mmCIF file of C-alpha atoms and ligand atoms in Angstrom:
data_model
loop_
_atom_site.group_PDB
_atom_site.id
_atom_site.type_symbol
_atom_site.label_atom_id
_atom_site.label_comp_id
_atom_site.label_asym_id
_atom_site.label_seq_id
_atom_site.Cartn_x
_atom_site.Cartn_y
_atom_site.Cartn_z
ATOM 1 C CA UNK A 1 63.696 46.598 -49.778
ATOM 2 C CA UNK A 2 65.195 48.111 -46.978
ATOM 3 C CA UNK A 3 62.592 46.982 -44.544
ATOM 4 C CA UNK A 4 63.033 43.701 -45.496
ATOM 5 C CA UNK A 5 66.637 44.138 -45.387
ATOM 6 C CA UNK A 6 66.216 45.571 -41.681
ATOM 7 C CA UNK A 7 64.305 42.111 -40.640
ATOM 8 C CA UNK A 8 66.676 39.821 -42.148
ATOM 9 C CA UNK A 9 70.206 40.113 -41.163
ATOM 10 C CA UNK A 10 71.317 37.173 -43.035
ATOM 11 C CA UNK A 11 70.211 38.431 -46.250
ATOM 12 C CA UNK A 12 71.635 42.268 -45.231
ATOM 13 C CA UNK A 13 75.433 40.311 -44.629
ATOM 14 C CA UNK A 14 75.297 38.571 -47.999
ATOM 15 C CA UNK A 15 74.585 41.859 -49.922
ATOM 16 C CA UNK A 16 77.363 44.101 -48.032
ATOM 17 C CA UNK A 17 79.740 41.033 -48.438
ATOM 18 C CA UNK A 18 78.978 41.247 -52.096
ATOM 19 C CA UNK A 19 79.443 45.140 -52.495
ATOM 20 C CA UNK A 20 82.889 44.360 -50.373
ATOM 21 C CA UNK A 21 84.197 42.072 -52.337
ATOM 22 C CA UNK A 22 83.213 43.400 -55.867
ATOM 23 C CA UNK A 23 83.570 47.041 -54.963
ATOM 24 C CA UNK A 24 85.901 47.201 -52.222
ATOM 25 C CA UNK A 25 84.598 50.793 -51.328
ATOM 26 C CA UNK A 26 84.803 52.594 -54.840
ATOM 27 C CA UNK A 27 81.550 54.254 -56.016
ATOM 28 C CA UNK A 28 79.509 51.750 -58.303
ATOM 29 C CA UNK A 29 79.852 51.833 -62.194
ATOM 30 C CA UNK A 30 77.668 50.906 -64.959
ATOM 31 C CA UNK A 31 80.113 47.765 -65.862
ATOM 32 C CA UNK A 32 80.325 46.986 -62.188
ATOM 33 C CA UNK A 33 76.137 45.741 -61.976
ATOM 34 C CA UNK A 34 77.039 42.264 -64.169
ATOM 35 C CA UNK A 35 79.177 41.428 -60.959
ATOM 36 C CA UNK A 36 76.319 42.675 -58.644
ATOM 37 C CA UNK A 37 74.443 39.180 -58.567
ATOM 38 C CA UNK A 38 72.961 39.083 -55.168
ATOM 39 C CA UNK A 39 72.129 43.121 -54.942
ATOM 40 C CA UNK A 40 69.752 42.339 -58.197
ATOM 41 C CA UNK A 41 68.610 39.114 -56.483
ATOM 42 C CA UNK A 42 67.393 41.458 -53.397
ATOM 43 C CA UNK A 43 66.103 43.752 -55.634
ATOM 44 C CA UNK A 44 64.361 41.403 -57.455
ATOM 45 C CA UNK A 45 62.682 39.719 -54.204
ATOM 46 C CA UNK A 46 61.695 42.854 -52.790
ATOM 47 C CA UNK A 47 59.985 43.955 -56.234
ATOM 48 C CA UNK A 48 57.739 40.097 -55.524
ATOM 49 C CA UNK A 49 56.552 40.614 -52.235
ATOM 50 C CA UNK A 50 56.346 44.432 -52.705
ATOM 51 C CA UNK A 51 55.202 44.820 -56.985
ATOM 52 C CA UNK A 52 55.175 48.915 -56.873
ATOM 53 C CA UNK A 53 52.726 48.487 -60.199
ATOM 54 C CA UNK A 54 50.353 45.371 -57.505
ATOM 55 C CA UNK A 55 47.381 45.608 -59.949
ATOM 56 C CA UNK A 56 47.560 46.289 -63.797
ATOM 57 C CA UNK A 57 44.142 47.122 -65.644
ATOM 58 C CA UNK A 58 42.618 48.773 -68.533
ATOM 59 C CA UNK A 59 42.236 45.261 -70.937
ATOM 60 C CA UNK A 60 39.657 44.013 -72.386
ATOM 61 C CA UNK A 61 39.186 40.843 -74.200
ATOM 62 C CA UNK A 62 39.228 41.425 -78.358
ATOM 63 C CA UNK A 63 38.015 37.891 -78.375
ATOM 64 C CA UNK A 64 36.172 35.255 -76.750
ATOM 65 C CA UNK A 65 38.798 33.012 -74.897
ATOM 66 C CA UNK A 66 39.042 30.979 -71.765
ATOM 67 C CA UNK A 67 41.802 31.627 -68.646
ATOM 68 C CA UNK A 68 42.660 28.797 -66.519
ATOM 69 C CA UNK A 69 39.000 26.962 -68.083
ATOM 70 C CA UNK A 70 37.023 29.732 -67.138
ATOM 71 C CA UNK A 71 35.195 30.973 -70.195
ATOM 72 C CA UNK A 72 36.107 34.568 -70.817
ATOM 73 C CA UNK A 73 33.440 36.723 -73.319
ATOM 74 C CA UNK A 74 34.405 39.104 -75.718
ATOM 75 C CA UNK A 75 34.431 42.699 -74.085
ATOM 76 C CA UNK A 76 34.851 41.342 -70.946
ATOM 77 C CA UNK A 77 37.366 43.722 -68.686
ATOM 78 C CA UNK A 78 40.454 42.086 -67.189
ATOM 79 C CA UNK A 79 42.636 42.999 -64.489
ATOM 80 C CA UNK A 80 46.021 41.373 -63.631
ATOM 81 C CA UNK A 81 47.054 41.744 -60.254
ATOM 82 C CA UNK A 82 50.964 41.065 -60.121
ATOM 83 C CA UNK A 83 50.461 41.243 -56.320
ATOM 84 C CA UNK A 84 48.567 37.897 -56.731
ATOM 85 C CA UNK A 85 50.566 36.056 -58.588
ATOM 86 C CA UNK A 86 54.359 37.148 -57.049
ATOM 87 C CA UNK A 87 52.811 35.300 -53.933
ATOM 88 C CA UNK A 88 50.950 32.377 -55.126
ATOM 89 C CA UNK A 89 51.396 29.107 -53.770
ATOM 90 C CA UNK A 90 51.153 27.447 -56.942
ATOM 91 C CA UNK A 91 54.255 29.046 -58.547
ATOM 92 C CA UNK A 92 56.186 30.232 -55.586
ATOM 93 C CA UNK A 93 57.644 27.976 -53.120
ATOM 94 C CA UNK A 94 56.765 29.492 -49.543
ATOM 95 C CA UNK A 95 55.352 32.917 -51.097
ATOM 96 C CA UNK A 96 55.394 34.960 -48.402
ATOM 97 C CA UNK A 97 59.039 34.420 -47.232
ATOM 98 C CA UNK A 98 61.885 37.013 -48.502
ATOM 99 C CA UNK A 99 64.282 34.525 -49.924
ATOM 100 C CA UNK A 100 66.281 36.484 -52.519
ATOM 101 C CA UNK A 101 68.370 33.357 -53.753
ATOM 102 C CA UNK A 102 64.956 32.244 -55.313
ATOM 103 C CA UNK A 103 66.008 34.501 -58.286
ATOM 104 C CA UNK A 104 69.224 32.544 -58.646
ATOM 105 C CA UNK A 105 69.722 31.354 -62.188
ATOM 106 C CA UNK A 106 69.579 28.026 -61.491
ATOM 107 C CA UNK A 107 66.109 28.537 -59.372
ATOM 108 C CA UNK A 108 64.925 30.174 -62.188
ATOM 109 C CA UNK A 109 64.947 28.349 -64.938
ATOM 110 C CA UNK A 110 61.368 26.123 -63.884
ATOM 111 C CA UNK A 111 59.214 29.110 -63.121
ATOM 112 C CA UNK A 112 56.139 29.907 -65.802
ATOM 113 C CA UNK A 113 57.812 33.556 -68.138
ATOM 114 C CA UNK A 114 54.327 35.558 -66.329
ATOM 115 C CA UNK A 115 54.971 34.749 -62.495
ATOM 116 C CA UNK A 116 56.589 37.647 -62.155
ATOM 117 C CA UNK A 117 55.827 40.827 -63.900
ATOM 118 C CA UNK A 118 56.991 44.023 -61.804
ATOM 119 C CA UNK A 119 56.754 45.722 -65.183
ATOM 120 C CA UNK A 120 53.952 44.320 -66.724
ATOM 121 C CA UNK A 121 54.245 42.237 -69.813
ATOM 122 C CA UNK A 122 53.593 41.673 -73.481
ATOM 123 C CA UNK A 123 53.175 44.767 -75.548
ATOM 124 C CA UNK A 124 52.240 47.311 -72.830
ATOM 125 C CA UNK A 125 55.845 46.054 -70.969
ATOM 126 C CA UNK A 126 57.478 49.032 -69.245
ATOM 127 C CA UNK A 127 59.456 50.657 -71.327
ATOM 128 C CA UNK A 128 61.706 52.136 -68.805
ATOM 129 C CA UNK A 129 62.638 48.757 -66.965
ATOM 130 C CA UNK A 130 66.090 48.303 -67.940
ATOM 131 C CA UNK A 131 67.059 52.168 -66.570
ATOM 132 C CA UNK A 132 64.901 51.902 -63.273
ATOM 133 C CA UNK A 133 67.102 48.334 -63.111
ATOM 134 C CA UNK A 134 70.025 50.457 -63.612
ATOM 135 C CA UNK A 135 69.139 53.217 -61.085
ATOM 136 C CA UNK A 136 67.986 50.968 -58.390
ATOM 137 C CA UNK A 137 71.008 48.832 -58.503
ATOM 138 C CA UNK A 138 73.495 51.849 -58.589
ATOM 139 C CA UNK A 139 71.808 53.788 -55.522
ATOM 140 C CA UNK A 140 71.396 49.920 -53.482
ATOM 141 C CA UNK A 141 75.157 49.558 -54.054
ATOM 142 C CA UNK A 142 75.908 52.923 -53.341
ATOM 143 C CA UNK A 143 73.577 52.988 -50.005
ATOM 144 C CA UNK A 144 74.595 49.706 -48.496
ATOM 145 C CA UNK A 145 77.994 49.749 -49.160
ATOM 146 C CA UNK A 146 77.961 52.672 -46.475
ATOM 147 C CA UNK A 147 75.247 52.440 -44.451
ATOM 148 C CA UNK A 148 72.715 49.625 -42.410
ATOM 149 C CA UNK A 149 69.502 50.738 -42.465
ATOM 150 C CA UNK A 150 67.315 49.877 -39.314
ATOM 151 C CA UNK A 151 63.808 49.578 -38.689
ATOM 152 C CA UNK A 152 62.951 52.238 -35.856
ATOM 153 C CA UNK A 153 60.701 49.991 -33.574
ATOM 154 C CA UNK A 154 56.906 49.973 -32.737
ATOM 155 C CA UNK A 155 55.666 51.536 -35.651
ATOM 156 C CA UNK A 156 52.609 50.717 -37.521
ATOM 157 C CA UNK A 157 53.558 50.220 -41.092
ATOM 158 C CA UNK A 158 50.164 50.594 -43.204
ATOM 159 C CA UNK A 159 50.368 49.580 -47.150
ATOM 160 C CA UNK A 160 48.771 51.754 -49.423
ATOM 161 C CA UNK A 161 47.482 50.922 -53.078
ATOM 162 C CA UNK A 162 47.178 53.900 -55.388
ATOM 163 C CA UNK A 163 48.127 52.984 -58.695
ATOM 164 C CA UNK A 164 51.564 52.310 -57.311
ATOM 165 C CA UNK A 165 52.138 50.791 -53.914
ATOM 166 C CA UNK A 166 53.509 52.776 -50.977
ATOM 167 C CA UNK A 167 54.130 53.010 -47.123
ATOM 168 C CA UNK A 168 50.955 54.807 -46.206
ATOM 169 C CA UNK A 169 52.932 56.837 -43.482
ATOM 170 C CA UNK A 170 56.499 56.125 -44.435
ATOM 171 C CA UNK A 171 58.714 53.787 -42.979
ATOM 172 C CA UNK A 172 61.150 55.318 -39.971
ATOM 173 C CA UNK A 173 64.648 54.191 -40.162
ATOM 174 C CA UNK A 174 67.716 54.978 -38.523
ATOM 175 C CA UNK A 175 70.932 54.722 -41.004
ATOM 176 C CA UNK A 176 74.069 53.767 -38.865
ATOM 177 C CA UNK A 177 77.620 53.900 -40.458
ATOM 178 C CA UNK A 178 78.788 50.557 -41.433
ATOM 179 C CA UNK A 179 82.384 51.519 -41.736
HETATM 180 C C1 HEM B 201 60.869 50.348 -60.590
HETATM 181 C C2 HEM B 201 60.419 51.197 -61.505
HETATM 182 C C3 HEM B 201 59.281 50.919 -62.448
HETATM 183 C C4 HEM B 201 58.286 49.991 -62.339
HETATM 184 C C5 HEM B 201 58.029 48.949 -61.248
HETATM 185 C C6 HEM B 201 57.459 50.133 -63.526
HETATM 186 C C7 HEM B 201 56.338 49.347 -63.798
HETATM 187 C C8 HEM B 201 55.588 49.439 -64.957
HETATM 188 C C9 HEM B 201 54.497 48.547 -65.293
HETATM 189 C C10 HEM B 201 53.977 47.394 -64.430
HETATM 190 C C11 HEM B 201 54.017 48.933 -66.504
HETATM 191 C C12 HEM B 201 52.884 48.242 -67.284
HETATM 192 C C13 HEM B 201 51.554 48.875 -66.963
HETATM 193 C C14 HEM B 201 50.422 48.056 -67.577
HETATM 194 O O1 HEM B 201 50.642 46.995 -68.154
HETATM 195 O O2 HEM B 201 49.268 48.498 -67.435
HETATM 196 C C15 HEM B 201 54.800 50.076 -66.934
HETATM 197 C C16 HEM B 201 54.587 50.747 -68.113
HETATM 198 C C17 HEM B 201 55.329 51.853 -68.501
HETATM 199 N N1 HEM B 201 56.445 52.355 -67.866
HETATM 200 FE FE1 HEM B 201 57.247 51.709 -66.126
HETATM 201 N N2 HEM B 201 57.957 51.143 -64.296
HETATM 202 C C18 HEM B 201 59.084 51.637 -63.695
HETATM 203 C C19 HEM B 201 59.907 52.629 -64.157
HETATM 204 C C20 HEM B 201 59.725 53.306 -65.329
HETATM 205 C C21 HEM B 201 60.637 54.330 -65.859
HETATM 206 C C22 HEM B 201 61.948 54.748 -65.190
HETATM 207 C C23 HEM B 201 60.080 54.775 -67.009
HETATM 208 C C24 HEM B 201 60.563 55.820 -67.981
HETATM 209 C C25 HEM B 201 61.801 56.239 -68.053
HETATM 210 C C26 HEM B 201 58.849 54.033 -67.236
HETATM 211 C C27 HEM B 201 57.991 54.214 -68.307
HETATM 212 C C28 HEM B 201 56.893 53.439 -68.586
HETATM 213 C C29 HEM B 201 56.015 53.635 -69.749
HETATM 214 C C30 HEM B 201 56.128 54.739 -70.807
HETATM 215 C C31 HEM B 201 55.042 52.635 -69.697
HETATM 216 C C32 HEM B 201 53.885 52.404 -70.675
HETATM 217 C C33 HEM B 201 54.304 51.491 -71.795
HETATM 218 C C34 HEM B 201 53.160 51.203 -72.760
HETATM 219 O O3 HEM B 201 51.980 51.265 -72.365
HETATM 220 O O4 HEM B 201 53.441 50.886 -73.920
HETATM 221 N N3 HEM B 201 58.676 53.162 -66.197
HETATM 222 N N4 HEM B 201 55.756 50.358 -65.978
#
């Protein structure tokens, strides 16, 4: 999230006007996050282009069914790769661009329940989704009320896939003061 942040200033204004306006510089509270609209946006659009769970696995079909009119067989093991659908061109309109306001309510409303699943879904959902939600947003609100956070330059950034998804070597910022 903060890498993205770092490459798109627009997007880094909105979110400290937000935590100015609704916080006006007083640590954030639990009641404060219904008011924190566009920090859960960015959090949101960060956890699309960046799913820290990209590939979910471990089912098998109980029955024989058919996905999209391919037939599936009974036994037959299925992954589900949330890294492929969060950037589909099919349900995303230009997938690959960080456009937080795509998780507005009102842009929400037409997109297919499964197009996004940073915690899974069905049964098996994350049980711990509504506290990391909680977390997150508390320690964005807290970090970016106070600081920027900028990409040091000519790095390499190298993803890495093991069962989560991670910065092979890091990312370098610098934080700089914003007050
Ligand atoms: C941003 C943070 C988190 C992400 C992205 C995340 C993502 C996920 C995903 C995708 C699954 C489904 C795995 C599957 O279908 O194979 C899952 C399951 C699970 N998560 Fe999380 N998780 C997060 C934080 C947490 C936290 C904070 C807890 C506990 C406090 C937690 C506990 C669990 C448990 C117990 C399951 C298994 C549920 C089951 O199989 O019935 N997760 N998580």
């Amino acid at each position: 999230m903060w890498y993205l942040l770092s490459l798109h200033p627009e997007e880094e204004a909105k979110l400290h006007a937000e935590l100015d306006a609704v916080l006006g510089g007083r640590v954030p509270t639990y009641d404060d996050l219904e008011k924190l609209s566009y920090t859960r946006m960015v959090i949101d659009e960060a956890m699309r282009l960046y799913p820290p769970a990209p590939m979910l696995t471990g089912r098998v079909a109980r029955a024989a069914d058919e996905i999209c009119g391919r037939p599936v067989a009974k036994g037959t093991e299925i992954a589900i790769l949330p890294w492929v659908v969060h950037r589909h061109r099919t349900l995303w309109e230009d997938p690959d661009r960080f456009d937080p306001q795509r998780f507005s309510p009102q842009r929400s409303t037409m997109r297919p329940r499964f197009a996004y699943l940073p915690f899974g879904g069905g049964p098996r959902i994350c049980i711990g989704a509504q506290l990391a939600l909680t977390e997150v947003s508390l320690l964005v609100a807290t970090m970016a009320q106070r600081y920027r956070l900028k990409l040091v330059p000519r790095q390499d950034i190298v993803l890495l896939h093991r069962v989560t998804l991670r910065p092979r070597d890091g990312i370098r910022m610098q934080l700089e003061p914003r007050h």
